[in-house]
PDB file of C-alpha atoms in Angstrom:
ATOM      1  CA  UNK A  16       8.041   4.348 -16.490  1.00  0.00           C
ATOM      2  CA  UNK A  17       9.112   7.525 -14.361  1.00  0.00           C
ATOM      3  CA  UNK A  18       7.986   8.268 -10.871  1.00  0.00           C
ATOM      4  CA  UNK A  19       5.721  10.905 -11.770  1.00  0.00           C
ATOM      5  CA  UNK A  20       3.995   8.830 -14.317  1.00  0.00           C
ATOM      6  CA  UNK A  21       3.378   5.845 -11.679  1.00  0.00           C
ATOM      7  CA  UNK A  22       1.545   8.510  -9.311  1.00  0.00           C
ATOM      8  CA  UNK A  23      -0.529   9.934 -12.336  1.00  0.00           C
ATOM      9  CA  UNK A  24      -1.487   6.716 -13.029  1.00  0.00           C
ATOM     10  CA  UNK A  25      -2.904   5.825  -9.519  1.00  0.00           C
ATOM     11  CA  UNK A  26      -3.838   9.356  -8.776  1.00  0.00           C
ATOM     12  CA  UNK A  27      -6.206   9.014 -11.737  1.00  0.00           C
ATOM     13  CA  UNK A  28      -6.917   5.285 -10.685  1.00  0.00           C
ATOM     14  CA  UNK A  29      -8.366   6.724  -7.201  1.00  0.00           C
ATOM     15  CA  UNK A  30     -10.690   9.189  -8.992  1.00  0.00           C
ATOM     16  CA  UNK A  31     -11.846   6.917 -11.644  1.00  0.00           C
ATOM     17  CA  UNK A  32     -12.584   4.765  -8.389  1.00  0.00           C
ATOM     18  CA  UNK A  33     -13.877   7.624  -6.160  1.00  0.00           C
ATOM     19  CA  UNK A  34     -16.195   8.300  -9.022  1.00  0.00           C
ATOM     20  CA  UNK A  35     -17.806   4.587  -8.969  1.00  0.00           C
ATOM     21  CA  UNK A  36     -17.548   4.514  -5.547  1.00  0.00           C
ATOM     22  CA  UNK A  37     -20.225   7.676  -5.549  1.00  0.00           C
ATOM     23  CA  UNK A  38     -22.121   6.496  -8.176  1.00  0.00           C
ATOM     24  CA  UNK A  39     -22.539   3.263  -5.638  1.00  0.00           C
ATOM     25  CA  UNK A  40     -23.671   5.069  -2.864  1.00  0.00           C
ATOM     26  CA  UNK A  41     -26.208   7.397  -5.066  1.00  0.00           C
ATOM     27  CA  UNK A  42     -27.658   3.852  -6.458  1.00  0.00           C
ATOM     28  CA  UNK A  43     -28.030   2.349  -2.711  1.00  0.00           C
ATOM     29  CA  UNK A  44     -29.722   5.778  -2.003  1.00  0.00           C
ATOM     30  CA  UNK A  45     -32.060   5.548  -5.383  1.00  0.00           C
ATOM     31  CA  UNK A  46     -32.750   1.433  -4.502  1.00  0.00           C
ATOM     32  CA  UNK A  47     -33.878   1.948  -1.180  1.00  0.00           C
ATOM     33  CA  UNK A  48     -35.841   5.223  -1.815  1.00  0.00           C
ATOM     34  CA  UNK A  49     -37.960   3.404  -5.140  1.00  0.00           C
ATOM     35  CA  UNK A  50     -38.120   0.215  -2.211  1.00  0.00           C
ATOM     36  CA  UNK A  51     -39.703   2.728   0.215  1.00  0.00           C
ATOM     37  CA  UNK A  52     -42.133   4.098  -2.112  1.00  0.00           C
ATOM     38  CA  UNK A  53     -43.086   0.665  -4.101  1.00  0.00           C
ATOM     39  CA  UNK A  54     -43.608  -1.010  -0.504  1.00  0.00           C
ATOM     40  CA  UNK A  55     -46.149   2.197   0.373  1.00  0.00           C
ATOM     41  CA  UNK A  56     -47.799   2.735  -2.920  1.00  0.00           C
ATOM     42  CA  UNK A  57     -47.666  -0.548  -4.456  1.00  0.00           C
ATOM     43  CA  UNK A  58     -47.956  -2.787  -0.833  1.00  0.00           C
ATOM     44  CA  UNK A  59     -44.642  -4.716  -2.798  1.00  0.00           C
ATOM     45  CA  UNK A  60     -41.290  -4.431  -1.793  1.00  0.00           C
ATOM     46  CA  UNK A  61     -39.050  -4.581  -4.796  1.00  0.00           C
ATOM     47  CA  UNK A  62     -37.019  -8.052  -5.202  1.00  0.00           C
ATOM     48  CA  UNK A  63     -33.795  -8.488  -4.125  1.00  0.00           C
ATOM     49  CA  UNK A  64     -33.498  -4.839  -3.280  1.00  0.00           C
ATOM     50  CA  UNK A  65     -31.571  -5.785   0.379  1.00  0.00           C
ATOM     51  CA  UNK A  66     -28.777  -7.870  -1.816  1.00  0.00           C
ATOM     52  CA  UNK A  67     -27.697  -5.002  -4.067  1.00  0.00           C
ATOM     53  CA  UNK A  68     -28.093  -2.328  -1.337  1.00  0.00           C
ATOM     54  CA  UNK A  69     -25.427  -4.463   0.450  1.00  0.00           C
ATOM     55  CA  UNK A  70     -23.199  -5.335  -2.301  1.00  0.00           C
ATOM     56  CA  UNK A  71     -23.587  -1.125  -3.479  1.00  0.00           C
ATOM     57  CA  UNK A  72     -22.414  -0.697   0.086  1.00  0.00           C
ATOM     58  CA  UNK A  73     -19.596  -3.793  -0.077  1.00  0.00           C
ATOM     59  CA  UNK A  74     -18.390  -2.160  -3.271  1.00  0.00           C
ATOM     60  CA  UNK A  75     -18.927   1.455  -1.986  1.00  0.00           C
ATOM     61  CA  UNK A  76     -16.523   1.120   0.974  1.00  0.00           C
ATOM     62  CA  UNK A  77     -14.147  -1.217  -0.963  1.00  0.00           C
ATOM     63  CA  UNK A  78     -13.705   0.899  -3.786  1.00  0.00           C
ATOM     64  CA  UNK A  79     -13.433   4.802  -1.622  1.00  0.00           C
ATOM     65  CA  UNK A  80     -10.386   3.326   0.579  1.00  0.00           C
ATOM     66  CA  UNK A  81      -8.211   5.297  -1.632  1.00  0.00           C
ATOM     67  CA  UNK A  82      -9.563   8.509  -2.052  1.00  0.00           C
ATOM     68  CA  UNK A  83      -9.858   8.743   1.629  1.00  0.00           C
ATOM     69  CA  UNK A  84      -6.336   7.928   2.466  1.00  0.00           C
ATOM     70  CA  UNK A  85      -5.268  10.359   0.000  1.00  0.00           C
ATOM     71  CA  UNK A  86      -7.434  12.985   1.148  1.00  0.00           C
ATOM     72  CA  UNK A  87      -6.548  12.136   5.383  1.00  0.00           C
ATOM     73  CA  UNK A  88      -9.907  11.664   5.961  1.00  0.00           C
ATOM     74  CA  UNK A  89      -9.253   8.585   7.984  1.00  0.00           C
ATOM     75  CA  UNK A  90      -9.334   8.893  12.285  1.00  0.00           C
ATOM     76  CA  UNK A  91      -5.803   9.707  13.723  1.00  0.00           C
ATOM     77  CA  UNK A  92      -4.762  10.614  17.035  1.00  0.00           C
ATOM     78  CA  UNK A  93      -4.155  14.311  15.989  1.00  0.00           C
ATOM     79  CA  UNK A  94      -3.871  15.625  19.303  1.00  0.00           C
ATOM     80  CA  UNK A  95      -0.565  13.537  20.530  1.00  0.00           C
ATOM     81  CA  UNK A  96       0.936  13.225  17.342  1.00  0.00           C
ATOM     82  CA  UNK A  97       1.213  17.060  16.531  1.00  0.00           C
ATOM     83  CA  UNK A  98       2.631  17.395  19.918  1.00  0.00           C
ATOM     84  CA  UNK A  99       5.764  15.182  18.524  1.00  0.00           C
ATOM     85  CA  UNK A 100       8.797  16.433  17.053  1.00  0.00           C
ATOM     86  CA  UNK A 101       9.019  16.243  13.221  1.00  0.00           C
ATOM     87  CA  UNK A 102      11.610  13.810  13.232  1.00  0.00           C
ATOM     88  CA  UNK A 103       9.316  11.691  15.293  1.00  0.00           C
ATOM     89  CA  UNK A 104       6.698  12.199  13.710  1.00  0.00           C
ATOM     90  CA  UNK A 105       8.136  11.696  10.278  1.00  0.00           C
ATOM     91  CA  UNK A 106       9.761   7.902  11.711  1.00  0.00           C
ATOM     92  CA  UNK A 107       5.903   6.976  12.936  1.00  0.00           C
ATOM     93  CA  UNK A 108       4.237   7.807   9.599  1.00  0.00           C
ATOM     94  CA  UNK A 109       7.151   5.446   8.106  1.00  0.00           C
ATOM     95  CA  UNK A 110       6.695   2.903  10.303  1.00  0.00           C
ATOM     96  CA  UNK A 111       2.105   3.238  10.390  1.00  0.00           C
ATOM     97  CA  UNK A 112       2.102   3.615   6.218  1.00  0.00           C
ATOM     98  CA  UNK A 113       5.029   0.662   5.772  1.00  0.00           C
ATOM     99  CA  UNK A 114       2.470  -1.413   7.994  1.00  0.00           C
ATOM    100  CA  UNK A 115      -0.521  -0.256   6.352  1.00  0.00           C
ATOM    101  CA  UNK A 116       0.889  -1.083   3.040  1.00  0.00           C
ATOM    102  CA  UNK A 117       2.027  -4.738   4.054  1.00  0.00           C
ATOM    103  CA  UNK A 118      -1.397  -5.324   5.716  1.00  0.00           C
ATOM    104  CA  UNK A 119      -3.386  -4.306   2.976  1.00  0.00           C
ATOM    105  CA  UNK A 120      -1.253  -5.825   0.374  1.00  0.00           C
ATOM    106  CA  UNK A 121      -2.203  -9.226   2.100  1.00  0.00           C
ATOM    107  CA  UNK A 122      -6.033  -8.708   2.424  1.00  0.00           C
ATOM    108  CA  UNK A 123      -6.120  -8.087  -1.093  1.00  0.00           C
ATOM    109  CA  UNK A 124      -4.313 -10.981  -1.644  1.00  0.00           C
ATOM    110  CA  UNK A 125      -6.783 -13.177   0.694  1.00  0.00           C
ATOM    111  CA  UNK A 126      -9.640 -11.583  -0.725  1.00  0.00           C
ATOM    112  CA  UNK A 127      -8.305 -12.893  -4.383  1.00  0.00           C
ATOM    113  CA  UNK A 128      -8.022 -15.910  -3.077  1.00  0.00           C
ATOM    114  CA  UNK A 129     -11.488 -16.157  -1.505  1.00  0.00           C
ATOM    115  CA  UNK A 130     -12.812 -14.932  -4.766  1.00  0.00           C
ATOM    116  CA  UNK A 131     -11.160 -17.861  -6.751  1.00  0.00           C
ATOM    117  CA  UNK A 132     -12.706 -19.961  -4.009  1.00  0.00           C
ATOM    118  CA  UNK A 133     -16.188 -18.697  -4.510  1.00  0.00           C
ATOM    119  CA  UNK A 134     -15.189 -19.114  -8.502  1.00  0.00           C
ATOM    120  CA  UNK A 135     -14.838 -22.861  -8.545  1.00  0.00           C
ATOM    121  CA  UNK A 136     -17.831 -23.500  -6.008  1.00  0.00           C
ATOM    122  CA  UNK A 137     -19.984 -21.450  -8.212  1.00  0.00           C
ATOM    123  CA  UNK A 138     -21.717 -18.951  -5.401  1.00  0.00           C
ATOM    124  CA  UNK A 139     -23.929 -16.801  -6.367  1.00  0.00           C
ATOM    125  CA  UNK A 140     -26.338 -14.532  -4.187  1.00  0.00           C
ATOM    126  CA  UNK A 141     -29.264 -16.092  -2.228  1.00  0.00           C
ATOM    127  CA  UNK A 142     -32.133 -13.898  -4.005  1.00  0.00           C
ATOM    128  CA  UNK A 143     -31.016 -12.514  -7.459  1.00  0.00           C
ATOM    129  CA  UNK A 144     -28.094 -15.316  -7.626  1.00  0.00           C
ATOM    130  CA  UNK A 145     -25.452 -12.634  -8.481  1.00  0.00           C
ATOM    131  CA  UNK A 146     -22.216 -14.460  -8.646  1.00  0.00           C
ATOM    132  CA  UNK A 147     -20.368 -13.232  -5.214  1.00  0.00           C
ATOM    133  CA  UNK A 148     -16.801 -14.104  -6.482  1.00  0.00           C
ATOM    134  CA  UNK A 149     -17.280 -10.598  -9.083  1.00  0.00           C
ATOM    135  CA  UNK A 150     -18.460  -8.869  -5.597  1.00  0.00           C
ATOM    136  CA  UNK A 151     -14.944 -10.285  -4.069  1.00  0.00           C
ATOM    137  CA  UNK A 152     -12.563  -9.351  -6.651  1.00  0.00           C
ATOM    138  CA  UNK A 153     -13.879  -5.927  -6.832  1.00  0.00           C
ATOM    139  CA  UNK A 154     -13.274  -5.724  -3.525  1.00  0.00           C
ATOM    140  CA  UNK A 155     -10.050  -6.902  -4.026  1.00  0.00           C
ATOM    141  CA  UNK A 156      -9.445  -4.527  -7.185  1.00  0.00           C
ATOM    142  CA  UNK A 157     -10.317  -1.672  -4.457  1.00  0.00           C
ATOM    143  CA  UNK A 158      -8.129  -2.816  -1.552  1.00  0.00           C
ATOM    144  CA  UNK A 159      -5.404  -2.985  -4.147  1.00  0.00           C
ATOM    145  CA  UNK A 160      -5.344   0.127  -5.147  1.00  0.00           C
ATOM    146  CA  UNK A 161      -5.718   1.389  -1.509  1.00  0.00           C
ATOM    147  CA  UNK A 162      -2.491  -0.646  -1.121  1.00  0.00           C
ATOM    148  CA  UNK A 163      -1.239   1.145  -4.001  1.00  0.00           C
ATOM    149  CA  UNK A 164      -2.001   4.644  -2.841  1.00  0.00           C
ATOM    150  CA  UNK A 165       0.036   3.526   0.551  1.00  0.00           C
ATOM    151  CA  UNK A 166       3.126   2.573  -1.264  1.00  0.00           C
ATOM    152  CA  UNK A 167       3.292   5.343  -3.453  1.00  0.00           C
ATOM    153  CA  UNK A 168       2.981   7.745   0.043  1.00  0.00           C
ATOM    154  CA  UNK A 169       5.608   5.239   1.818  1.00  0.00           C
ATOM    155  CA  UNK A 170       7.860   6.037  -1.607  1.00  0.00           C
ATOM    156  CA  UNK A 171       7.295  10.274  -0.967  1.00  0.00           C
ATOM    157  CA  UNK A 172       7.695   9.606   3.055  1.00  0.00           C
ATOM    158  CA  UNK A 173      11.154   8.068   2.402  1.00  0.00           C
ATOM    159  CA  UNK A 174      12.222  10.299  -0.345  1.00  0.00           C
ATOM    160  CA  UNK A 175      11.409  13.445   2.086  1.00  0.00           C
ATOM    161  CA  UNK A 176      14.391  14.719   3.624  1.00  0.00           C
ATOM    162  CA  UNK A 177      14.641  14.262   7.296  1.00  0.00           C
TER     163      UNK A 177
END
């Protein structure tokens, strides 16, 4: 598998994921509007609404790591760093992304691991009893492919000539 087909694949990955991601954050908006109207219409808050707000918001954040790497809409120190020289500049991005990358690769591993851990003890949610180790590994599923999106930028940042 070429280059270019690796980064089509995760570009489209991160979209397929920026897409759910939305459609996460729409549903938290959707759950807690219908709670705020059944609580003042019906005098009845709807069950377990809290739980999936959170894990719409767990999943949410998890999941649209990617997208906003790709699209630099993460918090840098713009100001010093444009005041660098290229070559400098180019060295630190190596250096940030190559630490990114191994950071992020072992959170998603940890978070695998967690998720086997809630597997085998059978934990589930406290209200609904959604089984949390499905929560986990999607989180997982997103940090990976944030760690994905960081290796293939640390494979264009060392392929850039200096």
């Amino acid at each position: 598998m070429s280059n270019s087909k690796i980064s089509g694949f995760i570009d489209k990955l991160e979209s397929v994921l920026k897409n759910i991601a939305a459609t996460c954050l729409i549903g938290m908006a959707l759950l807690t509007g219908a709670d705020i109207i059944s609580r003042s219409v019906f005098g009845k808050p709807i069950l377990g609404v809290e739980e999936l707000v959170t894990v719409l918001a767990v999943l949410t954040t998890g999941l649209a790591l990617g997208y906003a790497q790709s699209q630099k809409a993460n918090i840098g120190v713009e100001f010093v760093y444009s005041k660098l020289r290229k070559q400098t500049r180019l060295i630190i991005k190596r250096v940030t992304t190559t630490a990114g990358a191994a950071l992020f690769g072992i959170v998603t591993w940890r978070l695998y691991l967690y998720g086997c851990t809630m597997r085998e003890a059978n934990e589930v949610t406290m209200t609904l009893e959604l089984p949390t180790d499905i929560i986990i590994y999607a989180l997982a599923f997103g940090f990976g492919c944030f760690t994905l999106i960081l290796i293939k930028e640390l494979i264009m940042l060392f392929t850039e000539e200096d």
